Coordinates of C-alpha atoms in Angstrom, one line a residue:
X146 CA 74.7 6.0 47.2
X147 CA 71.8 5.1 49.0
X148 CA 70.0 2.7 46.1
X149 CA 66.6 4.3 45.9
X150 CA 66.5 2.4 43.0
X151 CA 67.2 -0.8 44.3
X152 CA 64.3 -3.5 44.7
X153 CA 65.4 -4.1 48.7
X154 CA 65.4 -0.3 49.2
X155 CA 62.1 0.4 51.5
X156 CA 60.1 3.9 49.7
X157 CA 58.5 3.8 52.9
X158 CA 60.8 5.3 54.4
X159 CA 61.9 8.3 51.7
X160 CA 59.9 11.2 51.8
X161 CA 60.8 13.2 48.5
X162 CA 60.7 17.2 48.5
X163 CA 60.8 19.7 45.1
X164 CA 61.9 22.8 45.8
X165 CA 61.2 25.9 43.3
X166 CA 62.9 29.6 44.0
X167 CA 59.9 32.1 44.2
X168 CA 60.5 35.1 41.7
X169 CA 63.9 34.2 40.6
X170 CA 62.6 35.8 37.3
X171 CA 62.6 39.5 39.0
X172 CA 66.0 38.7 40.9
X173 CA 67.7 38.4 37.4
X174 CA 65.7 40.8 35.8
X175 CA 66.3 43.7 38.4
X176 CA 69.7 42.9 39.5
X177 CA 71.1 40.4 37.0
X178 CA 72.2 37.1 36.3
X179 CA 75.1 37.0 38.6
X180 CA 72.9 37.9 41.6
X181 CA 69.9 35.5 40.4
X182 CA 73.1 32.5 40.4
X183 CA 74.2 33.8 43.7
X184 CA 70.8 32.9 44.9
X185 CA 70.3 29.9 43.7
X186 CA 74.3 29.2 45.7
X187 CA 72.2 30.6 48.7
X188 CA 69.3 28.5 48.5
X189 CA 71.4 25.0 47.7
X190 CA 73.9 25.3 50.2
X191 CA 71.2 26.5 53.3
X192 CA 69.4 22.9 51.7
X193 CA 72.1 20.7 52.1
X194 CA 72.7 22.8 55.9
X195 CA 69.3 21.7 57.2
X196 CA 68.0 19.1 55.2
X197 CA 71.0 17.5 56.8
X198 CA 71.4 15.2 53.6
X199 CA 73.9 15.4 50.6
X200 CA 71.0 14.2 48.6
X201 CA 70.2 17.2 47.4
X202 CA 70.1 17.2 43.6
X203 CA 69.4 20.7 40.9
X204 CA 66.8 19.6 38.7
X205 CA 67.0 23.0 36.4
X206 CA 66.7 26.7 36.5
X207 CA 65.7 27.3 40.0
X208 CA 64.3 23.8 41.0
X209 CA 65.5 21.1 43.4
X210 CA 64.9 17.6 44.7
X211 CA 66.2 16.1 48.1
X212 CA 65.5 12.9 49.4
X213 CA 65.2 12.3 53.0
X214 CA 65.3 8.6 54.6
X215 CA 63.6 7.7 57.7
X216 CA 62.7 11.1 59.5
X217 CA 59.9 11.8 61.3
X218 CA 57.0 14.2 60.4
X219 CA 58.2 17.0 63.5
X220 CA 62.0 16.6 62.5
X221 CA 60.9 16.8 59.1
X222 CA 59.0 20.6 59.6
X223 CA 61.8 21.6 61.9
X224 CA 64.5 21.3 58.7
X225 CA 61.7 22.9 56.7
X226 CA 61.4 25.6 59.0
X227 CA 64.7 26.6 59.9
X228 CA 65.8 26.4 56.0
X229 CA 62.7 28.8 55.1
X230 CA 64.0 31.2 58.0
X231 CA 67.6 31.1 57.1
X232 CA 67.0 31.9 53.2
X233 CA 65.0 34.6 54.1
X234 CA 66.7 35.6 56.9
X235 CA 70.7 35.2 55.7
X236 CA 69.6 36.9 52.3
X237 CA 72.3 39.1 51.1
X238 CA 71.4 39.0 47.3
X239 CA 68.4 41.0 47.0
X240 CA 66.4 43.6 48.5
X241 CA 63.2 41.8 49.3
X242 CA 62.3 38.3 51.2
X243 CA 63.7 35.3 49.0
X244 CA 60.7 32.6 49.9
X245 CA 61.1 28.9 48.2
X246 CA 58.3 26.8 47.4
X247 CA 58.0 22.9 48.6
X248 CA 56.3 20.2 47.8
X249 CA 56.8 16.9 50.6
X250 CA 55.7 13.5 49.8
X251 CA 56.2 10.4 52.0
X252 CA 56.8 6.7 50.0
X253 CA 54.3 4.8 49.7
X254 CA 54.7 0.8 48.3
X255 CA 52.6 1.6 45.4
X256 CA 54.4 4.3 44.3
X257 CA 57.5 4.5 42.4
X258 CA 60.0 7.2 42.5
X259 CA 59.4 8.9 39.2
X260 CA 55.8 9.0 40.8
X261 CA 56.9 10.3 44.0
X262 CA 59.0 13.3 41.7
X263 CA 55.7 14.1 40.2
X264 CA 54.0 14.0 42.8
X265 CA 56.5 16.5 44.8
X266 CA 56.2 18.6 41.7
X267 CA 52.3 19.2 41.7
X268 CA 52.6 20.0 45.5
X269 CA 55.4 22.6 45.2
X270 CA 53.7 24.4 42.1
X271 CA 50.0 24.1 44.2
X272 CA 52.4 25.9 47.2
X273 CA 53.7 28.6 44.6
X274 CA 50.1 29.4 43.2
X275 CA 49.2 30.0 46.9
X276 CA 51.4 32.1 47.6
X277 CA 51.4 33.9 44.4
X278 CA 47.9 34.4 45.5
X279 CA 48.7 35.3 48.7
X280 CA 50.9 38.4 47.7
X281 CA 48.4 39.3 45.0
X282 CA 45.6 39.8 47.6
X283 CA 48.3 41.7 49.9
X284 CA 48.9 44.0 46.7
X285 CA 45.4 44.5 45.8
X286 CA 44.7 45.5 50.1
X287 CA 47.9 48.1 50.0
X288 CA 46.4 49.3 46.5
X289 CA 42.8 49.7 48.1
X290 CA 44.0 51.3 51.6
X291 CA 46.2 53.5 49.2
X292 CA 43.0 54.9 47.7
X293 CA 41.1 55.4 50.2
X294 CA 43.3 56.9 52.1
X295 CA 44.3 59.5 49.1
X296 CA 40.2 60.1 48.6
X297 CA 40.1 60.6 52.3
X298 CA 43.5 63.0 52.1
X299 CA 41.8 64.7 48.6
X300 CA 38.4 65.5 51.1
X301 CA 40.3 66.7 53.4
X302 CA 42.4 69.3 50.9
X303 CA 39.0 70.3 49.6
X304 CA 37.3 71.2 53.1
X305 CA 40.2 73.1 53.7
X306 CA 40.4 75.0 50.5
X307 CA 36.5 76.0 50.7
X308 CA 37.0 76.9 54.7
X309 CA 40.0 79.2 53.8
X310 CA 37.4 80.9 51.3
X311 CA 34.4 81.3 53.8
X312 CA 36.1 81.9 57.2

């Protein structure tokens, strides 16, 4: 037990991270419960791997909260990358990339650690929205070049339907 808690314990040195499963919802729903659990398995076990902590704690569904104590700002986005890499990466469960929100934020004196949790919340769900953004935008590009490239294909059948007539 590390007494976060505890009025000596220094929040300075926690940072705080809430973690949140991107589309769990279409795991379960396309391939079942068992493999939406199996996932969640994945994505706990690869955090407790390179968050190097046991402090890793399931807050519900697909969400999770780790503390870290006193590790620097490049150690910390070296866990944070090789975690997002290995879940993606070491993904066995389902046929697309498995991607997991975060939301990081350092103690401060001021703060306690219910405010550091919600604080770690709104990060991670401002993180999701981006990339739920991100993929929407990607969608609406492959939709567009889809389109135009069926209009240009559709052109193309039509020049060659009146040539065969005239030539």
């Amino acid at each position: 037990e590390q007494g976060y808690e505890k009025p000596d314990f220094d929040i300075t040195k926690l940072i705080m991270l809430a973690f949140d499963i991107n589309d769990l919802k279409i795991a379960n729903d396309q391939y079942g419960h068992d493999v939406g659990d199996a996932l969640i398995c994945h994505v706990a076990k690869e955090l407790v791997a390179c968050m190097e902590t046991q402090d890793v704690f399931r807050m519900g569904g697909d969400e999770f909260l780790v503390f870290l104590c006193e590790v620097t700002d490049e150690e910390l986005e070296c866990r944070l990358e090789t975690f997002q890499k290995r879940v993606r990466n070491n993904n066995t469960f389902i046929p697309f990339p498995v991607t997991v929100s975060c939301g990081v934020v350092r103690g401060q004196k001021s703060l306690s650690i219910s405010d550091l949790q919600h604080m770690a919340d709104q990060h991670m769900y401002a993180e999701k929205r981006k990339i739920k953004e991100c993929a929407k935008k990607e969608q609406n590009k492959t939709q567009n070049t889809l389109m135009k490239t069926s209009a240009v294909l559709e052109k193309e059948s039509m020049w060659e339907a009146v040539g065969k007539n005239y030539l």
